[in-house]
CSV table of C-alpha atoms in Angstrom, one decimal:
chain,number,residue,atom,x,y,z
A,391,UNK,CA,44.4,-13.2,3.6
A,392,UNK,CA,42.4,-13.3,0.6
A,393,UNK,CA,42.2,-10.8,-2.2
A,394,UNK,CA,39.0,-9.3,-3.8
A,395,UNK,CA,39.5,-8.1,-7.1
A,396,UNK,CA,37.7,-5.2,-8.2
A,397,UNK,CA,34.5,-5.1,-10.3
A,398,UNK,CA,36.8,-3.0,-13.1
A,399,UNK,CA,39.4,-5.9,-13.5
A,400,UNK,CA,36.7,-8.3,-13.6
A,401,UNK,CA,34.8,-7.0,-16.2
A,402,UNK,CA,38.0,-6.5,-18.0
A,403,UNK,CA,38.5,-10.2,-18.2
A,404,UNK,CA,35.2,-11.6,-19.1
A,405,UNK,CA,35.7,-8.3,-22.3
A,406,UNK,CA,38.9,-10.3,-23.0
A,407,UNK,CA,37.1,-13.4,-23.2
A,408,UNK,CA,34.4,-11.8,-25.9
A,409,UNK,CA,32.0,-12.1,-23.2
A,410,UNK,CA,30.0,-9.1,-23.2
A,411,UNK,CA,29.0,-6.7,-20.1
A,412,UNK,CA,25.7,-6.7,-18.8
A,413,UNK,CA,23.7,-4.5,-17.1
A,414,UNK,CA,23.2,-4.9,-13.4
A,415,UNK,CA,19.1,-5.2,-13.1
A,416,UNK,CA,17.9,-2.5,-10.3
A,417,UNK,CA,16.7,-4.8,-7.6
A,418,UNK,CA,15.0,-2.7,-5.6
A,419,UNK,CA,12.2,-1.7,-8.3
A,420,UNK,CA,10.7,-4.8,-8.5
A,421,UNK,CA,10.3,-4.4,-4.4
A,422,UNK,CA,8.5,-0.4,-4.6
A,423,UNK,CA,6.9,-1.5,-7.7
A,424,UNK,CA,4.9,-4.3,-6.1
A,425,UNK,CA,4.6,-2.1,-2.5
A,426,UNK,CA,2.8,0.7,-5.5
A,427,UNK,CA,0.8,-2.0,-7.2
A,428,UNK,CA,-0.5,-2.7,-3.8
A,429,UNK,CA,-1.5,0.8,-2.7
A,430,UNK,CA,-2.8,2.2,-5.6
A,431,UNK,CA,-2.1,5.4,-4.6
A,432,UNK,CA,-2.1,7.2,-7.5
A,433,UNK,CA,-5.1,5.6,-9.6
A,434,UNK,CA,-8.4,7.4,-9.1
A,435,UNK,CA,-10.7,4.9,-7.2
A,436,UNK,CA,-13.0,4.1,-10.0
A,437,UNK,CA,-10.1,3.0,-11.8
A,438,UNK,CA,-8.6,0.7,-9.8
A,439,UNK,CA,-8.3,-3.2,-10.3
A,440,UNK,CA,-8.9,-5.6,-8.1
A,441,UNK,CA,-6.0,-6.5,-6.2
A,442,UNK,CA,-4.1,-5.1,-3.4
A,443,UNK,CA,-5.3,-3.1,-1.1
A,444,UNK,CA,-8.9,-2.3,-3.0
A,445,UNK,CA,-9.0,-6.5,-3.4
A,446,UNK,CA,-8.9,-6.5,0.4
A,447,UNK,CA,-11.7,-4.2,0.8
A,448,UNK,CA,-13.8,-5.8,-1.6
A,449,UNK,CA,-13.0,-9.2,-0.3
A,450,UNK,CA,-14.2,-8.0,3.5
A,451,UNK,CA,-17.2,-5.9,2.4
A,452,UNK,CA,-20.2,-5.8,2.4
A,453,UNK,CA,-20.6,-6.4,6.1
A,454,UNK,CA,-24.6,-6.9,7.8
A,455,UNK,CA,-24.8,-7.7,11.3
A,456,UNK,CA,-26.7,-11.5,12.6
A,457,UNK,CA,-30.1,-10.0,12.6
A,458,UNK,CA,-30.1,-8.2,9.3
A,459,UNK,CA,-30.7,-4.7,10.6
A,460,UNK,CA,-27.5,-3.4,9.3
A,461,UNK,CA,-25.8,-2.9,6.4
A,462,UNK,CA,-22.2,-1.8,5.9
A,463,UNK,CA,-20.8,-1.0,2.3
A,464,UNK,CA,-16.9,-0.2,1.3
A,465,UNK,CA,-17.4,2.7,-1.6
A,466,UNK,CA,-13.5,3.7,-2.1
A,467,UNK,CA,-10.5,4.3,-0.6
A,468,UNK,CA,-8.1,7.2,-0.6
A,469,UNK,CA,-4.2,7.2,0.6
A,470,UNK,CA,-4.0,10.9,1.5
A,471,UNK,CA,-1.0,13.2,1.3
A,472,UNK,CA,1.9,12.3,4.0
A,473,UNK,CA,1.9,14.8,7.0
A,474,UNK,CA,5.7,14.9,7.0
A,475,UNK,CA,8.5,14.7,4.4
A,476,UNK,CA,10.4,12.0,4.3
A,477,UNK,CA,13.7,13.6,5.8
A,478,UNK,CA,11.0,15.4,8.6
A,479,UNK,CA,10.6,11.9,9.9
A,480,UNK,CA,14.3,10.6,9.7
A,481,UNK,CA,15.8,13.7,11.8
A,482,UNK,CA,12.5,13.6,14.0
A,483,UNK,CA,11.9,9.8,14.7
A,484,UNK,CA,8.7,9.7,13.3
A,485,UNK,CA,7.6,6.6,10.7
A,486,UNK,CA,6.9,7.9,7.2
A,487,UNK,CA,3.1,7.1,6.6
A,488,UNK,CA,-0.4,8.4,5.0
A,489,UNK,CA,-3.5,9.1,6.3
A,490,UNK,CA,-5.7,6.3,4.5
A,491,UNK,CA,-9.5,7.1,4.6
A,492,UNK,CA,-12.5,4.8,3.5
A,493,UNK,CA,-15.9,6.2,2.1
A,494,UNK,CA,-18.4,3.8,4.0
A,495,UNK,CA,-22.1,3.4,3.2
A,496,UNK,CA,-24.1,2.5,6.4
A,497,UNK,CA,-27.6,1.2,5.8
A,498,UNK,CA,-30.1,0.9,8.1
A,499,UNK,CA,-33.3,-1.4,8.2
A,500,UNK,CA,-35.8,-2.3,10.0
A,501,UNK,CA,-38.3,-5.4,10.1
A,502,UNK,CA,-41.7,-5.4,10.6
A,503,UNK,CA,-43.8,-8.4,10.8
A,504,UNK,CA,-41.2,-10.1,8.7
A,505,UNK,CA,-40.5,-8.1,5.6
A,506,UNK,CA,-37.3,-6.0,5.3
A,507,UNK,CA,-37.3,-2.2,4.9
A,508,UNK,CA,-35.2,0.1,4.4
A,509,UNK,CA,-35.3,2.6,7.0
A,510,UNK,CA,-32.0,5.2,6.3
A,511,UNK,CA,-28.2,5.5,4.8
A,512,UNK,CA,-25.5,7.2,5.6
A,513,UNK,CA,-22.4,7.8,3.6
A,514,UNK,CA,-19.5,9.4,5.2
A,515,UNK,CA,-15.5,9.2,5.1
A,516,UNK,CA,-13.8,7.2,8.1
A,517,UNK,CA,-10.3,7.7,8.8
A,518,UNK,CA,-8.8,4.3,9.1
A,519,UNK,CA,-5.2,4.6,10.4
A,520,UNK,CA,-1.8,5.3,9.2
A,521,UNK,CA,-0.5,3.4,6.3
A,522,UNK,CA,3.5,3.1,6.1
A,523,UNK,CA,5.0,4.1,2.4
A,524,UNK,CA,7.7,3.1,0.7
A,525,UNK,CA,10.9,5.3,-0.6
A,526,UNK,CA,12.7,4.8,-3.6
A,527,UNK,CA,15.1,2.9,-1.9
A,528,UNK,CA,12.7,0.0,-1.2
A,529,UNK,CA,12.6,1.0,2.5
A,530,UNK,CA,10.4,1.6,5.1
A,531,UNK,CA,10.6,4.5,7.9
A,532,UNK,CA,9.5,4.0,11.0
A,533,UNK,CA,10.3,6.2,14.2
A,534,UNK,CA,13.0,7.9,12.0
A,535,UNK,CA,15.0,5.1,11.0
A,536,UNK,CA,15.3,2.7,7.9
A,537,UNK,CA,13.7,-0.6,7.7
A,538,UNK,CA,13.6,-3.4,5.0
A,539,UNK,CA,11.0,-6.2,4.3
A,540,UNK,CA,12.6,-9.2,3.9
A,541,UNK,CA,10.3,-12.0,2.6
């Protein structure tokens, strides 16, 4: 049987050795941090950059249909406040998430005898879905227990 030696008595040797200790690196922030930098949860919308999630929506919008009658416009995006704590949804097997909403602009036109006009808009904010978040353990909830992303 083979013996592990403690982290203690190893460190002790590589002191003896003039070989000095370093600092284990927290792992898991690199994970969260990139999961955040994604989200931009916490950056007003005007101030985001493009990447992540607001890249996305840039990349997909603006959306018009084949005949040019309609117009569809991505404004911003807002991750809303979680429903449920994250220790609600581990003791009640529910996945810790946030409402994520969109502010759309909707344009309608019409065409007469070949020129384009503009006949109305609407702006309004659609409720897209759930979006899972991240704790500060680099894991994800869902139904109430942990999950990890391994890439």
């Amino acid at each position: 049987m083979r013996k592990v030696k403690s982290y203690s008595r190893i460190s002790g040797r590589f002191a003896e050795l003039g070989i000095p200790e370093v600092e284990i690196p927290n792992l898991l922030a690199m994970q969260v941090d990139s999961f955040n930098d994604f989200l931009q949860k916490d950056i007003h919308p005007q101030r985001r950059e493009k990447k992540g999630l607001q890249a996305v929506f840039e990349n997909i919008f603006p959306l018009e249909d084949t005949k040019g009658n309609f117009l569809l416009e991505f404004i911003e995006y807002n991750v809303l406040q979680e429903k449920y704590s994250l220790e609600e949804c581990r003791e009640r097997n529910l996945s810790y998430q946030a409402p994520l909403k969109a502010k759309m602009r909707l344009s309608v036109f019409e065409n007469k005898e070949g020129v384009r006009e503009h006949k109305d808009t609407l702006e309004q904010e659609v409720f897209l879905g759930e979006i899972p978040l991240i704790t500060e353990q680099g894991t994800f909830v869902i139904n109430g227990a942990e999950r990890v992303i391994i890439s």
